[in-house]
Amino acid sequence: MSRAYLDHASTVPLRPVAREAMVAALTDLTGDPGRIHEEGLASRVALEQAREQVAALLGARSREVVFTSGATEAIAAAVHGAADRSRTRGLVDDEGRTHQVVTAVEHSAVRFDAERSGAVTVVPVDGHGRVEADAVLDAIRPETALVHVQWGNHEVGTVQPVAEVVSACRERGVLVHVDAAQAAGRVPIAFDELGADLLSISGHKLGGPAGTGALLVRRGLRLAPLLLGGDQERARRAGLEPVAALVGLGAAAQELTGTLLAEAERSAEQAQRIRTAVADLDGVTPFGDPHHRLPHLVCVGIDGVEPQGVLLGLDRAGIAAHSGSACATESLEPSPVLAAMGVDAHRSLRMSVGWSTTDADIDRLLAALPVTIDHLRALGASLADGSG
């Protein structure tokens, strides 16, 4: 029997159209797209077509798309490019540091890179994981190089007031970066209409291949590149482009341009089935904003059981899910996102759906989850009273 993969928020299975496009590219494209011979020009055409496909999905101009190895690199390029820009303009604090603003629920790639670049102000969130736009704006200083606001949270699915933050930052002349890795391919994005300066995405989170991503850079904005060497990506990111992989990303983006709304509606229906069912389970608490949320993600807290046990029990039942906490061999780290929300950061379960999710997958989860929880609680009770 096939398994139920309900961890689309971590990584999405490769879309068939992307796989087919990659196989064809691996077979037919052999040249360096930076060369002027026939093989190079064929690769260049394919690469620019992929760029146009990604731009179309995200409502951007193709020249605004800088291909990267993923969202992590795109975020690093935004962080350090903005910090370098601020330093060259003399916009630093009394200790010579640049300054960036992050929300308390940003992805670790944003938080860690911002902290490495200089001073950071962390803006708190409410119990649903949502930030107040005014609180973000109050954190801006004269030397602020960049404001970060994620489109939607990777653990609880809460959508932030992105448009409000971007508009206010533009009025103040402060650069703003939107982490859209979890939102791209899930909700409509119109980069040029939004007015953000920078926006990062990850290819594997929308059904493209791992090792691909993009940083959208607003037309007219110039940032020093993170990677130096050649003049690839119009001198904005050195290194030979992985043409076949980016062709796959372009194919996934093109498919989503036509199917996004239907996929989002189906994901929302499947996620709501999960929410409705778990609401009837004792000791299970939903996390995230009930109104402002991504369509594909459900996160709950489960009293009285450790997340490893739930994940292993579901895995034995043929279901892949995830905990908001980082599981390692010898330790269990609490989720910084849930801690910032003021809820139990140790016992969460995240279930996320996507293009490959079937109704049978949801049926399997809804049958297995109550049994798994009851079994673990009974086991814990028997161990506590010495009868186990």
mmCIF file of C-alpha atoms in Angstrom:
data_model
loop_
_atom_site.group_PDB
_atom_site.id
_atom_site.type_symbol
_atom_site.label_atom_id
_atom_site.label_comp_id
_atom_site.label_asym_id
_atom_site.label_seq_id
_atom_site.Cartn_x
_atom_site.Cartn_y
_atom_site.Cartn_z
ATOM 1 C CA MET A 1 0.000 0.000 0.000
ATOM 2 C CA SER A 2 1.313 3.455 -0.850
ATOM 3 C CA ARG A 3 2.228 5.836 1.936
ATOM 4 C CA ALA A 4 0.520 9.120 2.824
ATOM 5 C CA TYR A 5 3.018 11.947 2.470
ATOM 6 C CA LEU A 6 1.786 14.850 4.601
ATOM 7 C CA ASP A 7 4.997 16.849 4.923
ATOM 8 C CA HIS A 8 4.701 19.175 1.937
ATOM 9 C CA ALA A 9 5.771 22.150 4.053
ATOM 10 C CA SER A 10 9.214 20.538 4.372
ATOM 11 C CA THR A 11 9.625 19.553 0.750
ATOM 12 C CA VAL A 12 7.216 18.854 -2.084
ATOM 13 C CA PRO A 13 7.445 15.769 -4.298
ATOM 14 C CA LEU A 14 8.870 16.629 -7.711
ATOM 15 C CA ARG A 15 6.108 17.426 -10.164
ATOM 16 C CA PRO A 16 6.015 15.102 -13.198
ATOM 17 C CA VAL A 17 6.252 18.064 -15.585
ATOM 18 C CA ALA A 18 9.431 19.172 -13.832
ATOM 19 C CA ARG A 19 10.937 15.697 -14.011
ATOM 20 C CA GLU A 20 10.145 15.380 -17.715
ATOM 21 C CA ALA A 21 11.614 18.795 -18.463
ATOM 22 C CA MET A 22 14.776 17.981 -16.530
ATOM 23 C CA VAL A 23 15.285 14.659 -18.270
ATOM 24 C CA ALA A 24 14.938 16.332 -21.654
ATOM 25 C CA ALA A 25 17.348 19.087 -20.633
ATOM 26 C CA LEU A 26 19.899 16.621 -19.279
ATOM 27 C CA THR A 27 19.709 14.794 -22.590
ATOM 28 C CA ASP A 28 19.729 17.715 -24.997
ATOM 29 C CA LEU A 29 21.499 20.635 -23.289
ATOM 30 C CA THR A 30 25.249 20.331 -22.905
ATOM 31 C CA GLY A 31 26.610 23.850 -23.308
ATOM 32 C CA ASP A 32 27.554 26.617 -20.916
ATOM 33 C CA PRO A 33 24.826 29.285 -21.259
ATOM 34 C CA GLY A 34 27.546 31.927 -21.094
ATOM 35 C CA ARG A 35 29.131 30.820 -24.368
ATOM 36 C CA ILE A 36 28.214 31.946 -27.892
ATOM 37 C CA HIS A 37 28.466 28.599 -29.662
ATOM 38 C CA GLU A 38 25.331 26.701 -30.643
ATOM 39 C CA GLU A 39 25.331 24.474 -27.567
ATOM 40 C CA GLY A 40 25.764 27.440 -25.258
ATOM 41 C CA LEU A 41 23.052 29.453 -26.945
ATOM 42 C CA ALA A 42 20.610 26.528 -26.680
ATOM 43 C CA SER A 43 21.268 26.398 -22.936
ATOM 44 C CA ARG A 44 20.865 30.169 -22.698
ATOM 45 C CA VAL A 45 17.467 30.053 -24.375
ATOM 46 C CA ALA A 46 16.301 27.319 -22.002
ATOM 47 C CA LEU A 47 17.621 29.200 -18.975
ATOM 48 C CA GLU A 48 15.900 32.447 -19.926
ATOM 49 C CA GLN A 49 12.669 30.622 -20.636
ATOM 50 C CA ALA A 50 12.812 29.193 -17.105
ATOM 51 C CA ARG A 51 13.439 32.682 -15.754
ATOM 52 C CA GLU A 52 10.355 33.974 -17.580
ATOM 53 C CA GLN A 53 8.263 31.092 -16.221
ATOM 54 C CA VAL A 54 9.298 31.804 -12.634
ATOM 55 C CA ALA A 55 8.717 35.526 -13.131
ATOM 56 C CA ALA A 56 5.225 34.861 -14.500
ATOM 57 C CA LEU A 57 4.277 32.797 -11.448
ATOM 58 C CA LEU A 58 5.486 35.515 -9.080
ATOM 59 C CA GLY A 59 4.221 38.575 -10.956
ATOM 60 C CA ALA A 60 7.690 39.910 -11.647
ATOM 61 C CA ARG A 61 9.826 40.946 -14.601
ATOM 62 C CA SER A 62 12.188 38.244 -15.774
ATOM 63 C CA ARG A 63 15.188 40.531 -15.256
ATOM 64 C CA GLU A 64 14.271 40.755 -11.568
ATOM 65 C CA VAL A 65 14.778 37.005 -11.085
ATOM 66 C CA VAL A 66 18.207 35.927 -9.825
ATOM 67 C CA PHE A 67 18.535 32.153 -9.701
ATOM 68 C CA THR A 68 20.109 30.679 -6.558
ATOM 69 C CA SER A 69 20.673 27.265 -5.014
ATOM 70 C CA GLY A 70 17.597 27.719 -2.830
ATOM 71 C CA ALA A 71 15.867 30.033 -0.389
ATOM 72 C CA THR A 72 18.725 29.817 2.126
ATOM 73 C CA GLU A 73 21.189 31.291 -0.363
ATOM 74 C CA ALA A 74 18.632 33.832 -1.567
ATOM 75 C CA ILE A 75 18.081 35.008 2.014
ATOM 76 C CA ALA A 76 21.826 35.239 2.649
ATOM 77 C CA ALA A 77 22.252 37.293 -0.520
ATOM 78 C CA ALA A 78 19.514 39.668 0.604
ATOM 79 C CA VAL A 79 20.861 39.997 4.140
ATOM 80 C CA HIS A 80 24.500 40.572 3.280
ATOM 81 C CA GLY A 81 23.814 42.615 0.162
ATOM 82 C CA ALA A 82 21.646 45.011 2.146
ATOM 83 C CA ALA A 83 24.173 45.187 4.991
ATOM 84 C CA ASP A 84 26.978 45.982 2.551
ATOM 85 C CA ARG A 85 24.837 48.682 0.941
ATOM 86 C CA SER A 86 24.177 50.218 4.341
ATOM 87 C CA ARG A 87 27.866 50.228 5.282
ATOM 88 C CA THR A 88 28.899 51.893 2.038
ATOM 89 C CA ARG A 89 26.366 54.642 2.758
ATOM 90 C CA GLY A 90 27.671 55.115 6.282
ATOM 91 C CA LEU A 91 24.394 53.949 7.834
ATOM 92 C CA VAL A 92 25.760 52.207 10.922
ATOM 93 C CA ASP A 93 25.275 52.533 14.686
ATOM 94 C CA ASP A 94 27.793 53.924 17.180
ATOM 95 C CA GLU A 95 29.604 50.576 17.177
ATOM 96 C CA GLY A 96 29.895 50.531 13.412
ATOM 97 C CA ARG A 97 27.215 47.868 12.960
ATOM 98 C CA THR A 98 24.420 47.779 10.435
ATOM 99 C CA HIS A 99 20.906 47.040 11.676
ATOM 100 C CA GLN A 100 18.131 44.721 10.518
ATOM 101 C CA VAL A 101 14.608 44.037 11.757
ATOM 102 C CA VAL A 102 13.175 40.517 11.950
ATOM 103 C CA THR A 103 9.957 39.121 13.325
ATOM 104 C CA ALA A 104 10.232 36.565 16.104
ATOM 105 C CA VAL A 105 8.860 33.822 13.863
ATOM 106 C CA GLU A 106 11.164 34.221 10.869
ATOM 107 C CA HIS A 107 12.887 31.132 9.536
ATOM 108 C CA SER A 108 16.252 30.382 11.131
ATOM 109 C CA ALA A 109 17.981 31.220 7.831
ATOM 110 C CA VAL A 110 16.731 34.788 8.188
ATOM 111 C CA ARG A 111 17.407 35.094 11.912
ATOM 112 C CA PHE A 112 20.911 33.617 11.871
ATOM 113 C CA ASP A 113 22.121 35.539 8.824
ATOM 114 C CA ALA A 114 20.712 38.810 10.129
ATOM 115 C CA GLU A 115 22.423 38.264 13.488
ATOM 116 C CA ARG A 116 25.712 37.550 11.741
ATOM 117 C CA SER A 117 25.446 40.736 9.676
ATOM 118 C CA GLY A 118 25.156 43.157 12.592
ATOM 119 C CA ALA A 119 22.626 44.421 15.128
ATOM 120 C CA VAL A 120 19.126 42.940 15.048
ATOM 121 C CA THR A 121 15.802 43.962 16.543
ATOM 122 C CA VAL A 122 13.355 41.091 17.011
ATOM 123 C CA VAL A 123 9.684 42.061 16.829
ATOM 124 C CA PRO A 124 7.343 39.927 18.972
ATOM 125 C CA VAL A 125 4.188 38.218 17.708
ATOM 126 C CA ASP A 126 0.833 37.432 19.247
ATOM 127 C CA GLY A 127 -0.415 34.032 20.359
ATOM 128 C CA HIS A 128 -1.312 33.142 16.778
ATOM 129 C CA GLY A 129 2.150 33.970 15.481
ATOM 130 C CA ARG A 130 1.110 37.193 13.767
ATOM 131 C CA VAL A 131 3.050 40.439 14.000
ATOM 132 C CA GLU A 132 1.609 43.929 14.220
ATOM 133 C CA ALA A 133 2.743 46.072 11.301
ATOM 134 C CA ASP A 134 3.153 49.089 13.591
ATOM 135 C CA ALA A 135 5.482 47.100 15.840
ATOM 136 C CA VAL A 136 7.700 46.315 12.865
ATOM 137 C CA LEU A 137 7.804 49.954 11.865
ATOM 138 C CA ASP A 138 8.585 51.082 15.417
ATOM 139 C CA ALA A 139 11.699 48.884 15.315
ATOM 140 C CA ILE A 140 13.192 50.758 12.348
ATOM 141 C CA ARG A 141 16.214 52.924 13.079
ATOM 142 C CA PRO A 142 18.039 55.509 10.948
ATOM 143 C CA GLU A 143 20.704 52.882 10.219
ATOM 144 C CA THR A 144 18.289 50.027 9.425
ATOM 145 C CA ALA A 145 19.563 48.223 6.345
ATOM 146 C CA LEU A 146 16.719 45.761 5.865
ATOM 147 C CA VAL A 147 13.365 44.731 7.302
ATOM 148 C CA HIS A 148 12.345 41.073 7.038
ATOM 149 C CA VAL A 149 8.752 39.872 7.041
ATOM 150 C CA GLN A 150 7.794 36.363 5.990
ATOM 151 C CA TRP A 151 4.732 35.909 3.830
ATOM 152 C CA GLY A 152 3.522 32.840 5.703
ATOM 153 C CA ASN A 153 4.976 30.909 8.610
ATOM 154 C CA HIS A 154 6.652 27.563 7.998
ATOM 155 C CA GLU A 155 5.409 25.927 11.214
ATOM 156 C CA VAL A 156 1.927 27.242 11.938
ATOM 157 C CA GLY A 157 0.952 28.730 8.560
ATOM 158 C CA THR A 158 0.109 32.216 9.841
ATOM 159 C CA VAL A 159 0.138 34.854 7.108
ATOM 160 C CA GLN A 160 1.685 38.192 8.019
ATOM 161 C CA PRO A 161 0.457 41.710 7.059
ATOM 162 C CA VAL A 162 3.015 41.793 4.259
ATOM 163 C CA ALA A 163 1.466 44.484 2.075
ATOM 164 C CA GLU A 164 1.056 46.870 5.014
ATOM 165 C CA VAL A 165 4.660 46.407 6.144
ATOM 166 C CA VAL A 166 6.061 46.746 2.633
ATOM 167 C CA SER A 167 4.092 49.924 1.908
ATOM 168 C CA ALA A 168 5.193 51.601 5.128
ATOM 169 C CA CYS A 169 8.839 50.599 4.639
ATOM 170 C CA ARG A 170 8.822 52.018 1.129
ATOM 171 C CA GLU A 171 7.475 55.306 2.494
ATOM 172 C CA ARG A 172 10.383 55.408 4.926
ATOM 173 C CA GLY A 173 12.941 54.512 2.276
ATOM 174 C CA VAL A 174 13.925 51.291 4.047
ATOM 175 C CA LEU A 175 14.554 48.100 2.105
ATOM 176 C CA VAL A 176 12.228 45.193 2.860
ATOM 177 C CA HIS A 177 12.724 41.484 2.183
ATOM 178 C CA VAL A 178 9.850 39.002 2.036
ATOM 179 C CA ASP A 179 10.570 35.338 2.692
ATOM 180 C CA ALA A 180 8.005 33.655 0.453
ATOM 181 C CA ALA A 181 9.475 30.141 0.516
ATOM 182 C CA GLN A 182 6.370 28.690 2.171
ATOM 183 C CA ALA A 183 3.916 30.882 0.243
ATOM 184 C CA ALA A 184 5.164 30.597 -3.336
ATOM 185 C CA GLY A 185 3.015 28.126 -5.207
ATOM 186 C CA ARG A 186 0.403 28.247 -2.418
ATOM 187 C CA VAL A 187 -1.044 31.737 -2.732
ATOM 188 C CA PRO A 188 -0.998 34.302 -5.543
ATOM 189 C CA ILE A 189 2.071 36.534 -5.439
ATOM 190 C CA ALA A 190 2.464 39.724 -7.471
ATOM 191 C CA PHE A 191 5.952 40.985 -6.696
ATOM 192 C CA ASP A 192 5.780 44.162 -8.735
ATOM 193 C CA GLU A 193 2.379 45.134 -7.344
ATOM 194 C CA LEU A 194 3.501 44.384 -3.786
ATOM 195 C CA GLY A 195 6.395 46.793 -4.079
ATOM 196 C CA ALA A 196 8.857 44.749 -2.017
ATOM 197 C CA ASP A 197 12.551 45.217 -2.684
ATOM 198 C CA LEU A 198 13.553 41.585 -2.277
ATOM 199 C CA LEU A 199 11.665 38.294 -2.210
ATOM 200 C CA SER A 200 13.085 34.796 -1.760
ATOM 201 C CA ILE A 201 11.668 31.440 -2.842
ATOM 202 C CA SER A 202 12.705 27.789 -2.772
ATOM 203 C CA GLY A 203 12.249 25.507 -5.769
ATOM 204 C CA HIS A 204 11.685 22.262 -3.890
ATOM 205 C CA LYS A 205 8.856 23.734 -1.819
ATOM 206 C CA LEU A 206 6.672 24.254 -4.891
ATOM 207 C CA GLY A 207 7.388 20.980 -6.672
ATOM 208 C CA GLY A 208 10.596 21.863 -8.470
ATOM 209 C CA PRO A 209 13.945 20.185 -7.859
ATOM 210 C CA ALA A 210 15.994 20.625 -4.700
ATOM 211 C CA GLY A 211 19.006 22.870 -5.155
ATOM 212 C CA THR A 212 17.047 25.576 -6.963
ATOM 213 C CA GLY A 213 15.570 28.857 -5.836
ATOM 214 C CA ALA A 214 15.464 32.526 -6.624
ATOM 215 C CA LEU A 215 15.905 35.962 -5.170
ATOM 216 C CA LEU A 216 13.698 38.592 -6.750
ATOM 217 C CA VAL A 217 15.418 41.966 -6.772
ATOM 218 C CA ARG A 218 13.344 45.043 -7.504
ATOM 219 C CA ARG A 219 14.254 46.763 -10.729
ATOM 220 C CA GLY A 220 16.772 49.538 -10.086
ATOM 221 C CA LEU A 221 18.078 48.085 -6.811
ATOM 222 C CA ARG A 222 21.757 47.204 -6.863
ATOM 223 C CA LEU A 223 23.251 44.915 -4.236
ATOM 224 C CA ALA A 224 26.736 43.472 -4.042
ATOM 225 C CA PRO A 225 26.603 39.747 -4.925
ATOM 226 C CA LEU A 226 27.031 37.121 -2.228
ATOM 227 C CA LEU A 227 29.003 34.793 -4.507
ATOM 228 C CA LEU A 228 31.906 36.227 -6.473
ATOM 229 C CA GLY A 229 33.708 34.847 -9.488
ATOM 230 C CA GLY A 230 32.081 34.873 -12.900
ATOM 231 C CA ASP A 231 29.500 37.199 -14.379
ATOM 232 C CA GLN A 232 26.589 34.774 -14.360
ATOM 233 C CA GLU A 233 23.089 36.049 -13.586
ATOM 234 C CA ARG A 234 24.067 39.467 -14.970
ATOM 235 C CA ALA A 235 26.937 39.597 -12.469
ATOM 236 C CA ARG A 236 24.527 39.179 -9.560
ATOM 237 C CA ARG A 237 25.423 35.575 -8.620
ATOM 238 C CA ALA A 238 28.615 33.847 -9.736
ATOM 239 C CA GLY A 239 28.733 30.181 -10.690
ATOM 240 C CA LEU A 240 27.619 28.145 -13.683
ATOM 241 C CA GLU A 241 23.846 27.850 -13.601
ATOM 242 C CA PRO A 242 22.462 24.293 -13.232
ATOM 243 C CA VAL A 243 20.459 24.595 -16.424
ATOM 244 C CA ALA A 244 18.611 21.273 -16.277
ATOM 245 C CA ALA A 245 17.506 21.829 -12.677
ATOM 246 C CA LEU A 246 16.356 25.372 -13.423
ATOM 247 C CA VAL A 247 14.465 24.129 -16.466
ATOM 248 C CA GLY A 248 12.656 21.825 -14.036
ATOM 249 C CA LEU A 249 11.908 24.747 -11.734
ATOM 250 C CA GLY A 250 10.563 26.713 -14.684
ATOM 251 C CA ALA A 251 8.300 23.832 -15.713
ATOM 252 C CA ALA A 252 6.912 23.568 -12.169
ATOM 253 C CA ALA A 253 6.310 27.321 -12.084
ATOM 254 C CA GLN A 254 4.572 27.245 -15.449
ATOM 255 C CA GLU A 255 2.241 24.475 -14.310
ATOM 256 C CA LEU A 256 1.422 26.381 -11.132
ATOM 257 C CA THR A 257 0.636 29.530 -13.091
ATOM 258 C CA GLY A 258 -2.395 27.669 -14.398
ATOM 259 C CA THR A 259 -3.271 25.448 -11.425
ATOM 260 C CA LEU A 260 -2.411 27.474 -8.308
ATOM 261 C CA LEU A 261 -5.921 28.587 -7.405
ATOM 262 C CA ALA A 262 -7.392 25.116 -7.865
ATOM 263 C CA GLU A 263 -4.555 23.508 -5.915
ATOM 264 C CA ALA A 264 -4.898 26.034 -3.109
ATOM 265 C CA GLU A 265 -8.644 25.419 -2.876
ATOM 266 C CA ARG A 266 -8.134 21.664 -2.705
ATOM 267 C CA SER A 267 -5.376 22.026 -0.111
ATOM 268 C CA ALA A 268 -7.572 24.273 2.016
ATOM 269 C CA GLU A 269 -10.384 21.717 1.902
ATOM 270 C CA GLN A 270 -8.063 18.882 2.898
ATOM 271 C CA ALA A 271 -6.468 20.934 5.667
ATOM 272 C CA GLN A 272 -9.898 21.868 6.995
ATOM 273 C CA ARG A 273 -10.838 18.189 7.154
ATOM 274 C CA ILE A 274 -7.832 17.662 9.394
ATOM 275 C CA ARG A 275 -8.646 20.670 11.597
ATOM 276 C CA THR A 276 -12.255 19.602 12.023
ATOM 277 C CA ALA A 277 -11.298 16.060 12.987
ATOM 278 C CA VAL A 278 -8.524 16.940 15.449
ATOM 279 C CA ALA A 279 -10.761 19.521 17.139
ATOM 280 C CA ASP A 280 -12.698 16.567 18.607
ATOM 281 C CA LEU A 281 -9.599 14.965 20.140
ATOM 282 C CA ASP A 282 -8.910 15.541 23.826
ATOM 283 C CA GLY A 283 -5.793 17.500 24.626
ATOM 284 C CA VAL A 284 -5.200 18.663 21.056
ATOM 285 C CA THR A 285 -4.853 22.411 20.504
ATOM 286 C CA PRO A 286 -4.694 24.123 17.093
ATOM 287 C CA PHE A 287 -1.867 26.614 16.530
ATOM 288 C CA GLY A 288 -1.723 29.549 14.151
ATOM 289 C CA ASP A 289 -4.081 32.293 13.073
ATOM 290 C CA PRO A 290 -7.590 30.967 12.354
ATOM 291 C CA HIS A 291 -8.182 33.528 9.606
ATOM 292 C CA HIS A 292 -4.837 34.681 8.198
ATOM 293 C CA ARG A 293 -3.201 31.416 7.170
ATOM 294 C CA LEU A 294 -1.703 29.483 4.298
ATOM 295 C CA PRO A 295 -4.032 26.908 2.767
ATOM 296 C CA HIS A 296 -1.911 23.777 3.108
ATOM 297 C CA LEU A 297 -0.621 23.607 6.664
ATOM 298 C CA VAL A 298 -2.075 22.418 9.994
ATOM 299 C CA CYS A 299 -0.153 22.590 13.260
ATOM 300 C CA VAL A 300 -1.451 21.356 16.612
ATOM 301 C CA GLY A 301 -0.150 20.827 20.124
ATOM 302 C CA ILE A 302 -0.737 17.426 21.715
ATOM 303 C CA ASP A 303 -0.795 17.203 25.508
ATOM 304 C CA GLY A 304 0.829 14.327 27.321
ATOM 305 C CA VAL A 305 2.929 12.780 24.558
ATOM 306 C CA GLU A 306 6.325 13.465 23.054
ATOM 307 C CA PRO A 307 6.452 14.382 19.360
ATOM 308 C CA GLN A 308 8.925 11.617 18.465
ATOM 309 C CA GLY A 309 6.403 9.004 19.566
ATOM 310 C CA VAL A 310 3.633 10.540 17.485
ATOM 311 C CA LEU A 311 5.841 10.817 14.410
ATOM 312 C CA LEU A 312 7.086 7.237 14.762
ATOM 313 C CA GLY A 313 3.568 5.928 15.347
ATOM 314 C CA LEU A 314 2.273 7.706 12.254
ATOM 315 C CA ASP A 315 5.270 6.532 10.259
ATOM 316 C CA ARG A 316 4.480 2.914 11.184
ATOM 317 C CA ALA A 317 0.956 3.574 9.927
ATOM 318 C CA GLY A 318 2.393 4.750 6.603
ATOM 319 C CA ILE A 319 2.086 8.482 7.214
ATOM 320 C CA ALA A 320 4.844 11.090 6.961
ATOM 321 C CA ALA A 321 4.360 14.201 9.094
ATOM 322 C CA HIS A 322 6.599 16.568 11.048
ATOM 323 C CA SER A 323 7.021 18.134 14.462
ATOM 324 C CA GLY A 324 7.707 21.823 14.922
ATOM 325 C CA SER A 325 10.477 20.812 17.274
ATOM 326 C CA ALA A 326 13.852 19.784 15.882
ATOM 327 C CA CYS A 327 14.412 16.117 16.659
ATOM 328 C CA ALA A 328 17.959 14.878 16.989
ATOM 329 C CA THR A 329 19.412 11.585 18.145
ATOM 330 C CA GLU A 330 19.947 12.653 21.747
ATOM 331 C CA SER A 331 17.960 15.841 22.165
ATOM 332 C CA LEU A 332 14.691 17.574 21.414
ATOM 333 C CA GLU A 333 14.978 21.289 20.788
ATOM 334 C CA PRO A 334 11.900 23.425 21.414
ATOM 335 C CA SER A 335 10.458 25.311 18.466
ATOM 336 C CA PRO A 336 11.492 28.987 18.523
ATOM 337 C CA VAL A 337 8.351 29.850 16.558
ATOM 338 C CA LEU A 338 6.034 28.266 19.109
ATOM 339 C CA ALA A 339 8.076 29.712 21.975
ATOM 340 C CA ALA A 340 7.657 33.181 20.457
ATOM 341 C CA MET A 341 3.908 32.578 20.361
ATOM 342 C CA GLY A 342 3.865 31.681 24.046
ATOM 343 C CA VAL A 343 2.528 28.153 23.534
ATOM 344 C CA ASP A 344 4.000 24.722 24.279
ATOM 345 C CA ALA A 345 7.114 24.605 22.124
ATOM 346 C CA HIS A 346 7.860 20.934 22.808
ATOM 347 C CA ARG A 347 4.806 18.929 21.724
ATOM 348 C CA SER A 348 3.595 19.889 18.280
ATOM 349 C CA LEU A 349 2.560 18.056 15.154
ATOM 350 C CA ARG A 350 2.612 19.645 11.701
ATOM 351 C CA MET A 351 0.675 18.143 8.814
ATOM 352 C CA SER A 352 0.863 19.703 5.364
ATOM 353 C CA VAL A 353 -0.736 18.796 2.057
ATOM 354 C CA GLY A 354 0.022 19.548 -1.567
ATOM 355 C CA TRP A 355 -0.400 18.638 -5.209
ATOM 356 C CA SER A 356 0.094 14.902 -4.644
ATOM 357 C CA THR A 357 -2.176 14.596 -1.587
ATOM 358 C CA THR A 358 -5.275 12.443 -2.026
ATOM 359 C CA ASP A 359 -8.435 12.201 0.044
ATOM 360 C CA ALA A 360 -7.327 8.663 0.942
ATOM 361 C CA ASP A 361 -4.197 10.161 2.508
ATOM 362 C CA ILE A 362 -6.378 12.310 4.764
ATOM 363 C CA ASP A 363 -8.566 9.302 5.598
ATOM 364 C CA ARG A 364 -5.490 7.357 6.685
ATOM 365 C CA LEU A 365 -4.291 10.184 8.914
ATOM 366 C CA LEU A 366 -7.663 10.664 10.561
ATOM 367 C CA ALA A 367 -7.868 6.943 11.312
ATOM 368 C CA ALA A 368 -4.324 6.600 12.623
ATOM 369 C CA LEU A 369 -3.829 9.768 14.656
ATOM 370 C CA PRO A 370 -6.363 9.100 17.455
ATOM 371 C CA VAL A 371 -5.127 5.528 17.810
ATOM 372 C CA THR A 372 -1.512 6.671 17.979
ATOM 373 C CA ILE A 373 -2.226 9.329 20.596
ATOM 374 C CA ASP A 374 -4.335 6.994 22.754
ATOM 375 C CA HIS A 375 -1.658 4.307 22.598
ATOM 376 C CA LEU A 376 1.099 6.689 23.642
ATOM 377 C CA ARG A 377 -0.940 8.147 26.498
ATOM 378 C CA ALA A 378 -1.839 4.670 27.764
ATOM 379 C CA LEU A 379 1.800 3.647 27.575
ATOM 380 C CA GLY A 380 2.846 6.764 29.453
ATOM 381 C CA ALA A 381 0.226 6.134 32.158
ATOM 382 C CA SER A 382 1.317 2.530 32.639
ATOM 383 C CA LEU A 383 4.955 3.568 32.950
ATOM 384 C CA ALA A 384 4.026 6.270 35.448
ATOM 385 C CA ASP A 385 2.186 3.852 37.756
ATOM 386 C CA GLY A 386 4.776 1.101 37.349
ATOM 387 C CA SER A 387 2.527 -1.375 35.559
ATOM 388 C CA GLY A 388 4.247 -1.031 32.172
#
